[in-house]
Amino acid sequence: MSRMLRAGAIMAAGTMVSRVTGFVRTMVLAYAIGTKALGDAYNAAYAIPYSILDLLLLGVLSSVIVPMIVRAQQHDADGGRAYEQRLLTLATVALAAVAALAVLAAPLLIDLYTVWDPGSREFEVAVMLARFILPQLAFFGVGAVAGAILNTRDRFGAPMWAPVVNNLVVICVFALYAAVGSGDDVAAVTNADLALLGLGTTAGIVAQASVLIVALRRAGFQFVPRFDLRNARLGEMAKAGVWTIGYVVVTQAGFMLTTNLASAAGDVVEGHGISPYTLAFQLFQLPYGVIGVSVITAMLPRMSRAVADGRFDDVRAEFGSSVRLVCALMVPVSLLLMVVGPAITVPIYGHGANSVADAVYIGNVLQVYGLALMPFAIFQLLLRVFYSFGDTRTPVFIGAGTTATNALLMVIAHLVLPPRYAVMGLALAYAVAYALGAVLAWWLAARRVRGLDGWAIGMAMTRMYLAALPTAVLALATVWVITTAFGGLDFLNSVIVLAVGGGLGLLLYLGVAHRMRIPEVNSIVGMVARRVGR
């Protein structure tokens, strides 16, 4: 537990700073270009390279590439060094080619992800932005492989801190646009404005990749291009990765449907389309990114080693410890998101090109996403059980079922709900689908490892929810008092709600959980107390 806490603390600190600067980044983004037509065009273009990277690399990074690097380090005579060089060479060449092709195919890609008329100004702007942003594919992919190699060497800091550099670069770019650009009017924006936004976004990824390459060199890795790809075990990688790629294809098809439905809603009700969905989703991902990803990154290599050595008891212990550690922090956060969502988004997004009403709507979407936080986090932890066994096939079927359920529920929400509530319906469909997917994944994973100590984990989570109830009540009371007294939320009122309902609420949870002797919370409190004491 202490080892996981130390590794998780290093990564959580970097991820926290990354997410905080990410907050500032999205604040400046919303201030500069808003959440209407120009904001939707930018967010549609920005999403495409990440979708392509998911298809080609990120989906197989943790499930296939990391375990293969670990095996090469354990079994190759040179400790896997030549294998790592082949992987980095392959990623550099392949993703550079993909980036070039994607730039040429930008109109087709925008057409796939939106419902906009190809002759519209919004479509034209999105295509231009995509052509400036898509070259980042090569740099992001190389940085991701470098980060994976660092993680297998237990160098967790740089991969978590490098995005901070990216955010700082992009913050400067958006601040410059806010000062000299054409505002949020999609009809008035010039090619020079679009070049600043698009190339500035790509420059952030270039800086991020550079940090990771430097960190890799400092870890003793000397990159020598190797084109003897016959020894890159591509056949083994393809065999293991085909199912993971299938899973990513399925999830990306669901995402494509999401952006199409959101863009359709935004065409009917301005400011209720892709941008509020994207901004709310980014905030929803913050707790998982800070807490869940940090734990998973430290957990997966250890689980893979335990599986390789046949130590299934250690696999169960590692999984149970990870779930309880994640839930100890995310249970109160999920309840707070459901209560104080608009109070979070008004200070962040209610400025410049965005009105307070626009920011409140983003907060309403975030409140619905609060329902999805725990199911999503547990779902992701469960998938790593299969990946540690080298099983990439089962997650495809689980993901296909989850995505199909999500797609069905999204279409129902789109047909039934008024357009101004359509994006909130998309978030609700996401929550229900991942809850059902987590149930299925748990059942299958428990069969694989002959039990996951579900009773013990369930009792631990129940105690965490009981400890978090006073926090939820305090937050609800604060929201009611403030909105009743002042007639709504503005910047100052929202800060008061966050300070009392959020800040004091979390301290209340830690106090109650400590008194209830919840071990994971006690470990966290003890670690913080020791560091403060030093």
Coordinates of C-alpha atoms in Angstrom, one line a residue:
M1 CA 0.0 0.0 0.0
S2 CA 2.8 2.5 1.0
R3 CA 4.6 1.8 -2.3
M4 CA 1.5 2.4 -4.3
L5 CA 0.8 5.6 -2.4
R6 CA 4.3 6.9 -3.1
A7 CA 4.2 6.1 -6.8
G8 CA 0.6 7.4 -7.0
A9 CA 1.5 10.6 -5.1
I10 CA 4.3 11.5 -7.6
M11 CA 2.0 11.0 -10.5
A12 CA -1.0 12.6 -8.9
A13 CA 1.0 15.7 -8.1
G14 CA 2.1 16.0 -11.7
T15 CA -1.4 15.2 -13.0
M16 CA -2.9 17.7 -10.6
V17 CA -0.7 20.5 -11.8
S18 CA -1.5 19.4 -15.4
R19 CA -5.2 19.4 -14.7
V20 CA -5.0 22.8 -13.0
T21 CA -3.2 24.3 -15.9
G22 CA -5.7 22.5 -18.1
F23 CA -8.4 24.3 -16.2
V24 CA -6.7 27.6 -17.0
R25 CA -6.3 26.5 -20.6
T26 CA -10.0 25.8 -21.0
M27 CA -10.9 29.0 -19.2
V28 CA -8.8 31.0 -21.7
L29 CA -10.2 28.9 -24.6
A30 CA -13.8 29.6 -23.6
Y31 CA -12.9 33.3 -23.0
A32 CA -11.3 33.7 -26.4
I33 CA -13.6 31.7 -28.7
G34 CA -16.7 30.8 -26.6
T35 CA -18.9 27.7 -26.9
K36 CA -20.9 28.6 -30.0
A37 CA -20.0 28.1 -33.7
L38 CA -16.3 28.9 -33.5
G39 CA -15.9 26.9 -30.3
D40 CA -17.7 24.0 -31.8
A41 CA -15.5 24.1 -34.9
Y42 CA -12.4 24.2 -32.8
N43 CA -13.5 21.3 -30.5
A44 CA -14.5 19.2 -33.4
A45 CA -11.1 19.7 -35.1
Y46 CA -9.2 19.1 -31.8
A47 CA -11.0 15.8 -31.1
I48 CA -10.0 14.2 -34.4
P49 CA -6.3 13.6 -33.8
Y50 CA -7.0 12.0 -30.5
S51 CA -9.5 9.7 -32.1
I52 CA -7.0 8.6 -34.7
L53 CA -4.3 8.2 -32.0
D54 CA -6.7 6.0 -30.0
L55 CA -7.3 3.8 -33.1
L56 CA -3.6 3.5 -33.9
L57 CA -1.6 3.7 -30.6
L58 CA -3.2 4.8 -27.4
G59 CA -5.6 2.0 -27.2
V60 CA -2.8 -0.6 -27.4
L61 CA -0.3 1.3 -25.3
S62 CA -1.3 0.1 -21.8
S63 CA -2.8 -3.2 -22.8
V64 CA -0.2 -4.4 -25.3
I65 CA 2.9 -2.3 -25.6
V66 CA 3.6 -1.8 -21.9
P67 CA 3.4 -5.6 -21.2
M68 CA 5.6 -6.4 -24.2
I69 CA 8.2 -3.8 -23.2
V70 CA 8.2 -5.4 -19.7
R71 CA 8.7 -8.9 -21.1
A72 CA 11.5 -7.6 -23.4
Q73 CA 13.2 -6.0 -20.4
Q74 CA 12.9 -9.3 -18.4
H75 CA 13.9 -11.8 -21.1
D76 CA 16.1 -10.0 -23.8
A77 CA 19.9 -10.1 -23.3
D78 CA 20.2 -6.3 -23.6
G79 CA 17.3 -5.7 -21.2
G80 CA 14.9 -4.7 -24.0
R81 CA 16.9 -1.7 -25.2
A82 CA 17.0 -2.7 -28.9
Y83 CA 13.3 -3.5 -28.7
E84 CA 12.5 -0.1 -27.3
Q85 CA 14.5 1.6 -30.1
R86 CA 12.6 -0.4 -32.7
L87 CA 9.2 0.6 -31.2
L88 CA 10.2 4.3 -31.1
T89 CA 11.4 4.1 -34.7
L90 CA 8.2 2.5 -35.9
A91 CA 6.0 5.0 -34.1
T92 CA 7.9 8.0 -35.5
V93 CA 7.8 6.8 -39.2
A94 CA 4.2 5.4 -39.1
L95 CA 2.6 8.4 -37.3
A96 CA 4.4 10.9 -39.5
A97 CA 2.8 9.2 -42.5
V98 CA -0.6 9.0 -40.9
A99 CA -0.4 12.7 -40.0
A100 CA 0.3 13.6 -43.6
L101 CA -2.6 11.5 -44.9
A102 CA -4.9 12.9 -42.2
V103 CA -4.2 16.5 -43.2
L104 CA -5.2 15.6 -46.8
A105 CA -8.4 13.9 -45.6
A106 CA -9.4 16.7 -43.2
P107 CA -12.7 17.6 -45.0
L108 CA -13.8 13.9 -44.9
L109 CA -12.9 13.6 -41.2
I110 CA -14.9 16.7 -40.3
D111 CA -17.8 15.4 -42.3
L112 CA -17.7 12.1 -40.3
Y113 CA -17.7 13.8 -36.9
T114 CA -20.4 16.5 -37.5
V115 CA -23.7 17.1 -39.3
W116 CA -22.6 20.5 -40.7
D117 CA -23.2 21.3 -44.4
P118 CA -19.9 21.1 -46.3
G119 CA -20.7 24.5 -47.8
S120 CA -21.2 26.2 -44.4
R121 CA -18.7 28.6 -42.8
E122 CA -18.6 26.4 -39.7
F123 CA -17.5 23.4 -41.8
E124 CA -14.9 25.5 -43.6
V125 CA -13.4 26.8 -40.4
A126 CA -13.3 23.3 -38.8
V127 CA -11.5 21.9 -41.8
M128 CA -8.9 24.7 -41.8
L129 CA -8.3 24.2 -38.0
A130 CA -8.0 20.4 -38.5
R131 CA -5.3 20.9 -41.1
F132 CA -3.3 22.9 -38.6
I133 CA -3.9 20.6 -35.7
L134 CA -3.6 17.1 -37.3
P135 CA 0.3 17.3 -37.6
Q136 CA 0.5 16.9 -33.9
L137 CA -0.4 13.2 -34.4
A138 CA 3.3 12.4 -35.0
F139 CA 4.6 14.3 -32.0
F140 CA 2.0 13.1 -29.6
G141 CA 2.5 9.5 -30.6
V142 CA 6.2 9.6 -30.2
G143 CA 5.8 11.2 -26.8
A144 CA 3.3 8.5 -25.8
V145 CA 5.8 5.7 -26.6
A146 CA 8.5 7.6 -24.8
G147 CA 6.2 7.9 -21.8
A148 CA 5.4 4.2 -21.9
I149 CA 9.1 3.3 -21.8
L150 CA 9.7 5.7 -18.9
N151 CA 6.8 4.1 -17.0
T152 CA 8.2 0.6 -17.4
R153 CA 11.5 1.9 -15.8
D154 CA 9.4 3.3 -12.9
R155 CA 10.1 6.9 -14.1
F156 CA 6.6 8.2 -13.6
G157 CA 7.2 11.9 -13.1
A158 CA 7.9 13.2 -16.6
P159 CA 4.9 11.5 -18.3
M160 CA 2.7 13.2 -15.7
W161 CA 4.4 16.6 -15.8
A162 CA 5.0 17.0 -19.5
P163 CA 1.4 18.0 -20.3
V164 CA 1.9 21.0 -18.0
V165 CA 4.3 22.4 -20.6
N166 CA 1.8 21.7 -23.4
N167 CA -0.9 23.6 -21.4
L168 CA 1.3 26.6 -20.7
V169 CA 2.1 26.9 -24.4
V170 CA -1.5 26.7 -25.5
I171 CA -2.6 29.1 -22.7
C172 CA -0.2 31.7 -24.2
V173 CA -1.6 31.1 -27.7
F174 CA -5.2 31.6 -26.6
A175 CA -4.4 34.6 -24.6
L176 CA -2.7 36.1 -27.6
Y177 CA -5.7 35.3 -29.7
A178 CA -8.0 36.9 -27.2
A179 CA -5.8 40.1 -27.5
V180 CA -5.4 40.3 -31.2
G181 CA -7.9 37.8 -32.8
S182 CA -11.3 38.3 -34.3
G183 CA -13.3 37.0 -31.3
D184 CA -16.0 34.3 -31.4
D185 CA -17.6 35.3 -34.6
V186 CA -17.1 32.4 -37.0
A187 CA -18.0 34.6 -39.9
A188 CA -15.3 37.2 -39.1
V189 CA -12.4 34.9 -38.2
T190 CA -9.5 35.1 -40.7
N191 CA -7.0 32.5 -41.9
A192 CA -4.3 34.1 -39.8
D193 CA -6.6 33.7 -36.7
L194 CA -7.1 30.0 -37.5
A195 CA -3.4 29.5 -38.1
L196 CA -2.6 31.0 -34.7
L197 CA -5.2 28.8 -33.0
G198 CA -4.3 25.6 -34.9
L199 CA -0.5 25.8 -35.1
G200 CA -0.4 27.1 -31.5
T201 CA -2.3 24.0 -30.4
T202 CA 0.2 21.8 -32.3
A203 CA 3.2 23.7 -30.8
G204 CA 2.0 22.6 -27.3
I205 CA 2.2 19.0 -28.3
V206 CA 5.6 19.5 -29.8
A207 CA 6.8 20.9 -26.5
Q208 CA 5.3 18.1 -24.5
A209 CA 7.0 15.4 -26.7
S210 CA 10.3 17.2 -26.4
V211 CA 10.1 17.1 -22.6
L212 CA 9.5 13.3 -22.7
I213 CA 12.4 12.7 -25.1
V214 CA 14.7 14.6 -22.9
A215 CA 13.5 12.7 -19.8
L216 CA 14.1 9.4 -21.7
R217 CA 17.7 10.4 -22.5
R218 CA 18.3 11.3 -18.8
A219 CA 17.0 7.9 -17.9
G220 CA 19.9 6.4 -19.9
F221 CA 18.0 5.6 -23.1
Q222 CA 20.0 6.4 -26.2
F223 CA 17.8 6.5 -29.3
V224 CA 19.3 4.8 -32.3
P225 CA 16.9 4.4 -35.3
R226 CA 16.4 0.7 -36.0
F227 CA 14.6 -0.5 -39.1
D228 CA 15.1 -4.2 -38.6
L229 CA 11.4 -4.4 -37.9
R230 CA 11.5 -8.2 -38.4
N231 CA 12.7 -8.3 -34.8
A232 CA 10.1 -5.8 -33.6
R233 CA 7.7 -8.7 -32.9
L234 CA 5.0 -7.0 -35.0
G235 CA 3.2 -10.3 -35.5
E236 CA 2.9 -10.8 -31.7
M237 CA 1.9 -7.2 -31.3
A238 CA -0.7 -7.5 -34.1
K239 CA -2.1 -10.7 -32.6
A240 CA -2.4 -9.2 -29.2
G241 CA -3.5 -5.8 -30.4
V242 CA -6.1 -6.6 -33.0
W243 CA -8.7 -7.0 -30.3
T244 CA -7.7 -3.9 -28.5
I245 CA -7.9 -2.0 -31.8
G246 CA -11.3 -3.5 -32.3
Y247 CA -12.3 -2.2 -28.9
V248 CA -11.1 1.3 -29.8
V249 CA -12.9 1.2 -33.2
V250 CA -16.1 0.4 -31.4
T251 CA -15.7 3.2 -28.8
Q252 CA -14.7 5.7 -31.5
A253 CA -17.8 4.8 -33.5
G254 CA -19.7 5.7 -30.3
F255 CA -17.8 9.0 -30.0
M256 CA -18.5 9.8 -33.6
L257 CA -22.2 9.3 -33.0
T258 CA -21.9 11.6 -29.9
T259 CA -20.3 14.5 -31.8
N260 CA -22.9 14.2 -34.5
L261 CA -25.8 14.3 -32.1
A262 CA -24.2 17.1 -30.1
S263 CA -23.5 19.2 -33.3
A264 CA -27.1 18.6 -34.3
A265 CA -28.3 20.0 -31.0
G266 CA -26.0 23.0 -31.3
D267 CA -27.4 23.8 -34.7
V268 CA -30.9 24.2 -33.1
V269 CA -29.9 25.9 -29.8
E270 CA -26.7 27.9 -30.0
G271 CA -24.3 27.2 -27.2
H272 CA -25.8 23.7 -26.5
G273 CA -23.7 21.6 -28.9
I274 CA -20.2 20.1 -29.1
S275 CA -18.5 22.7 -26.9
P276 CA -20.5 22.3 -23.7
Y277 CA -20.3 18.5 -24.1
T278 CA -16.5 18.6 -24.5
L279 CA -15.9 21.1 -21.7
A280 CA -18.1 19.2 -19.3
F281 CA -16.5 15.9 -20.3
Q282 CA -13.0 17.3 -19.6
L283 CA -14.0 18.4 -16.1
F284 CA -15.6 15.0 -15.5
Q285 CA -12.4 13.3 -16.5
L286 CA -10.3 15.4 -14.1
P287 CA -10.8 13.2 -11.0
Y288 CA -10.2 10.0 -12.9
G289 CA -7.2 11.6 -14.6
V290 CA -5.7 12.7 -11.3
I291 CA -6.6 9.7 -9.2
G292 CA -7.5 6.8 -11.4
V293 CA -4.9 7.1 -14.1
S294 CA -2.2 7.6 -11.5
V295 CA -3.1 4.4 -9.8
I296 CA -3.6 2.4 -13.0
T297 CA -0.3 3.5 -14.4
A298 CA 1.5 2.2 -11.3
M299 CA -0.7 -0.9 -11.0
L300 CA -0.6 -2.4 -14.5
P301 CA 3.2 -3.2 -14.7
R302 CA 3.0 -4.8 -11.3
M303 CA -0.1 -6.8 -12.2
S304 CA 1.6 -7.9 -15.5
R305 CA 4.7 -9.1 -13.6
A306 CA 2.5 -11.0 -11.1
V307 CA 0.6 -12.7 -13.9
A308 CA 3.9 -13.6 -15.7
D309 CA 5.0 -15.3 -12.4
G310 CA 1.7 -17.0 -11.9
R311 CA 1.0 -15.1 -8.6
F312 CA -2.8 -14.7 -9.0
D313 CA -3.2 -13.9 -5.3
D314 CA -1.1 -10.8 -5.9
V315 CA -3.2 -9.9 -8.9
R316 CA -6.4 -10.0 -6.7
A317 CA -4.7 -8.1 -3.9
E318 CA -3.3 -5.4 -6.3
F319 CA -6.7 -5.0 -7.9
G320 CA -8.6 -4.7 -4.6
S321 CA -6.1 -2.3 -3.2
S322 CA -6.3 -0.1 -6.3
V323 CA -10.1 -0.1 -6.4
R324 CA -10.3 0.9 -2.7
L325 CA -7.7 3.6 -3.0
V326 CA -9.4 5.1 -6.1
C327 CA -12.8 5.0 -4.5
A328 CA -11.6 6.5 -1.2
L329 CA -11.0 9.8 -3.1
M330 CA -13.5 9.6 -5.9
V331 CA -16.7 8.7 -4.0
P332 CA -17.0 12.2 -2.3
V333 CA -15.9 13.9 -5.6
S334 CA -18.6 12.1 -7.6
L335 CA -21.3 13.3 -5.1
L336 CA -19.9 16.9 -5.2
L337 CA -20.0 17.0 -9.0
M338 CA -23.7 16.1 -8.9
V339 CA -24.4 18.9 -6.4
V340 CA -22.1 21.8 -7.3
G341 CA -21.5 21.3 -11.0
P342 CA -22.6 24.8 -12.1
A343 CA -20.6 26.4 -9.2
I344 CA -17.5 24.8 -10.7
T345 CA -18.2 25.9 -14.3
V346 CA -19.3 29.5 -13.7
P347 CA -15.9 30.7 -12.4
I348 CA -14.1 28.8 -15.1
Y349 CA -16.2 29.4 -18.2
G350 CA -18.5 32.4 -17.5
H351 CA -16.2 35.1 -19.0
G352 CA -15.4 36.8 -22.2
A353 CA -17.2 35.2 -25.2
N354 CA -19.2 33.0 -22.8
S355 CA -22.1 34.2 -20.7
V356 CA -22.9 33.0 -17.2
A357 CA -25.9 31.1 -18.6
D358 CA -23.6 29.3 -21.0
A359 CA -21.4 28.3 -18.1
V360 CA -24.4 27.1 -16.0
Y361 CA -25.4 24.8 -18.8
I362 CA -22.0 23.3 -18.9
G363 CA -22.4 22.8 -15.2
N364 CA -25.7 21.1 -15.7
V365 CA -24.1 18.6 -18.1
L366 CA -21.3 18.1 -15.5
Q367 CA -23.8 17.3 -12.8
V368 CA -25.2 14.4 -14.9
Y369 CA -21.7 13.2 -15.6
G370 CA -21.2 13.0 -11.8
L371 CA -23.4 9.9 -12.0
A372 CA -20.9 8.2 -14.4
L373 CA -17.7 8.9 -12.4
M374 CA -17.6 5.8 -10.2
P375 CA -18.9 3.3 -12.8
F376 CA -16.4 4.7 -15.4
A377 CA -13.4 4.4 -13.0
I378 CA -14.2 0.9 -11.9
F379 CA -14.8 -0.1 -15.5
Q380 CA -11.3 1.1 -16.5
L381 CA -9.7 -0.7 -13.5
L382 CA -11.5 -3.9 -14.5
L383 CA -10.2 -3.8 -18.0
R384 CA -6.6 -3.7 -16.7
V385 CA -7.2 -7.1 -15.1
F386 CA -7.7 -8.6 -18.6
Y387 CA -4.8 -6.6 -20.1
S388 CA -2.4 -7.9 -17.4
F389 CA -3.2 -11.4 -18.6
G390 CA -2.5 -10.3 -22.2
D391 CA -6.2 -10.8 -23.0
T392 CA -7.3 -8.0 -25.3
R393 CA -10.2 -9.9 -26.8
T394 CA -12.6 -9.9 -23.8
P395 CA -12.5 -6.1 -23.4
V396 CA -13.6 -5.7 -27.0
F397 CA -16.8 -7.6 -26.4
I398 CA -17.4 -5.7 -23.1
G399 CA -16.7 -2.4 -24.9
A400 CA -18.9 -3.3 -27.8
G401 CA -21.8 -4.1 -25.5
T402 CA -21.2 -0.9 -23.5
T403 CA -20.9 1.3 -26.6
A404 CA -24.0 -0.3 -28.2
T405 CA -26.0 0.4 -25.1
N406 CA -24.7 3.9 -24.9
A407 CA -25.5 4.5 -28.6
L408 CA -29.1 3.2 -28.2
L409 CA -29.6 5.4 -25.1
M410 CA -28.1 8.5 -26.8
V411 CA -30.4 8.1 -29.8
I412 CA -33.4 7.7 -27.5
A413 CA -32.4 10.8 -25.6
H414 CA -31.9 12.7 -28.9
L415 CA -35.3 11.8 -30.1
V416 CA -37.2 12.3 -26.8
L417 CA -35.5 15.3 -25.2
P418 CA -35.8 18.9 -26.4
P419 CA -32.6 20.1 -28.1
R420 CA -31.6 22.3 -25.1
Y421 CA -31.4 19.2 -22.9
A422 CA -30.0 16.8 -25.6
V423 CA -26.4 17.1 -24.4
M424 CA -27.5 16.4 -20.8
G425 CA -29.2 13.3 -22.2
L426 CA -25.9 12.2 -23.9
A427 CA -24.2 12.4 -20.5
L428 CA -27.0 10.3 -18.8
A429 CA -26.7 7.7 -21.5
Y430 CA -23.0 7.5 -20.8
A431 CA -23.5 7.0 -17.1
V432 CA -26.1 4.2 -17.5
A433 CA -24.0 2.4 -20.2
Y434 CA -20.8 2.4 -18.1
A435 CA -22.7 1.2 -15.0
L436 CA -24.0 -1.8 -17.0
G437 CA -20.6 -2.3 -18.6
A438 CA -18.9 -2.4 -15.2
V439 CA -21.3 -5.1 -13.9
L440 CA -20.5 -7.3 -16.9
A441 CA -16.7 -6.6 -16.7
W442 CA -16.7 -7.5 -13.0
W443 CA -18.5 -10.8 -13.6
L444 CA -16.0 -11.8 -16.3
A445 CA -12.9 -10.6 -14.5
A446 CA -14.0 -12.4 -11.3
R447 CA -14.2 -15.6 -13.3
R448 CA -10.8 -15.1 -14.7
V449 CA -9.0 -14.7 -11.4
R450 CA -11.3 -16.9 -9.3
G451 CA -12.9 -14.1 -7.4
L452 CA -12.2 -10.3 -6.9
D453 CA -13.1 -10.1 -3.2
G454 CA -16.3 -8.4 -4.2
W455 CA -17.8 -8.5 -0.8
A456 CA -14.9 -6.8 0.9
I457 CA -14.7 -4.1 -1.8
G458 CA -18.5 -3.6 -1.7
M459 CA -18.4 -3.1 2.1
A460 CA -15.5 -0.7 1.8
M461 CA -17.4 1.4 -0.8
T462 CA -20.5 1.4 1.3
R463 CA -18.6 2.8 4.3
M464 CA -17.0 5.4 2.0
Y465 CA -20.5 6.5 0.7
L466 CA -21.8 6.7 4.3
A467 CA -18.7 8.9 5.2
A468 CA -19.5 11.1 2.2
L469 CA -23.2 11.7 3.0
P470 CA -22.5 14.6 5.4
T471 CA -20.4 16.2 2.7
A472 CA -23.3 16.0 0.1
V473 CA -25.7 17.4 2.7
L474 CA -23.4 20.3 3.4
A475 CA -23.0 21.1 -0.3
L476 CA -26.7 20.9 -1.0
A477 CA -27.4 23.2 1.9
T478 CA -24.8 25.7 0.7
V479 CA -26.2 25.7 -2.8
W480 CA -29.8 26.2 -1.5
V481 CA -28.8 29.1 0.8
I482 CA -26.7 30.9 -1.8
T483 CA -29.2 30.6 -4.7
T484 CA -32.1 31.5 -2.4
A485 CA -30.3 34.6 -1.0
F486 CA -28.9 35.9 -4.2
G487 CA -31.2 34.5 -6.8
G488 CA -28.7 32.5 -8.7
L489 CA -25.0 32.0 -9.3
D490 CA -22.3 34.5 -10.4
F491 CA -18.5 34.4 -9.9
L492 CA -18.5 35.4 -6.3
N493 CA -21.4 33.2 -5.3
S494 CA -19.9 30.2 -7.0
V495 CA -16.6 30.7 -5.2
I496 CA -18.5 30.7 -1.9
V497 CA -20.3 27.5 -2.8
L498 CA -17.0 25.8 -3.7
A499 CA -15.2 27.0 -0.6
V500 CA -18.0 25.9 1.8
G501 CA -19.7 23.0 0.0
G502 CA -16.5 21.7 -1.8
G503 CA -13.5 22.7 0.4
L504 CA -15.1 22.3 3.8
G505 CA -17.1 19.4 2.5
L506 CA -14.0 17.4 1.5
L507 CA -12.4 18.2 4.9
L508 CA -15.5 16.9 6.6
Y509 CA -15.3 13.7 4.5
L510 CA -11.7 13.1 5.5
G511 CA -12.6 13.7 9.2
V512 CA -15.6 11.4 9.1
A513 CA -13.8 8.7 7.2
H514 CA -10.8 9.0 9.5
R515 CA -13.1 8.5 12.5
M516 CA -14.7 5.5 10.8
R517 CA -11.2 4.1 10.4
I518 CA -11.4 3.6 6.6
P519 CA -7.9 2.4 6.0
E520 CA -7.3 4.0 2.6
V521 CA -8.3 7.4 3.9
N522 CA -6.2 6.9 7.0
S523 CA -3.2 6.1 4.8
I524 CA -3.7 9.2 2.7
V525 CA -4.1 11.4 5.7
G526 CA -1.0 9.9 7.4
M527 CA 1.1 10.4 4.3
V528 CA 0.0 14.0 4.0
A529 CA 0.6 14.6 7.7
R530 CA 4.1 13.1 7.5
R531 CA 5.0 15.3 4.5
V532 CA 3.7 18.4 6.2
G533 CA 5.6 17.5 9.3
R534 CA 8.8 17.3 7.3

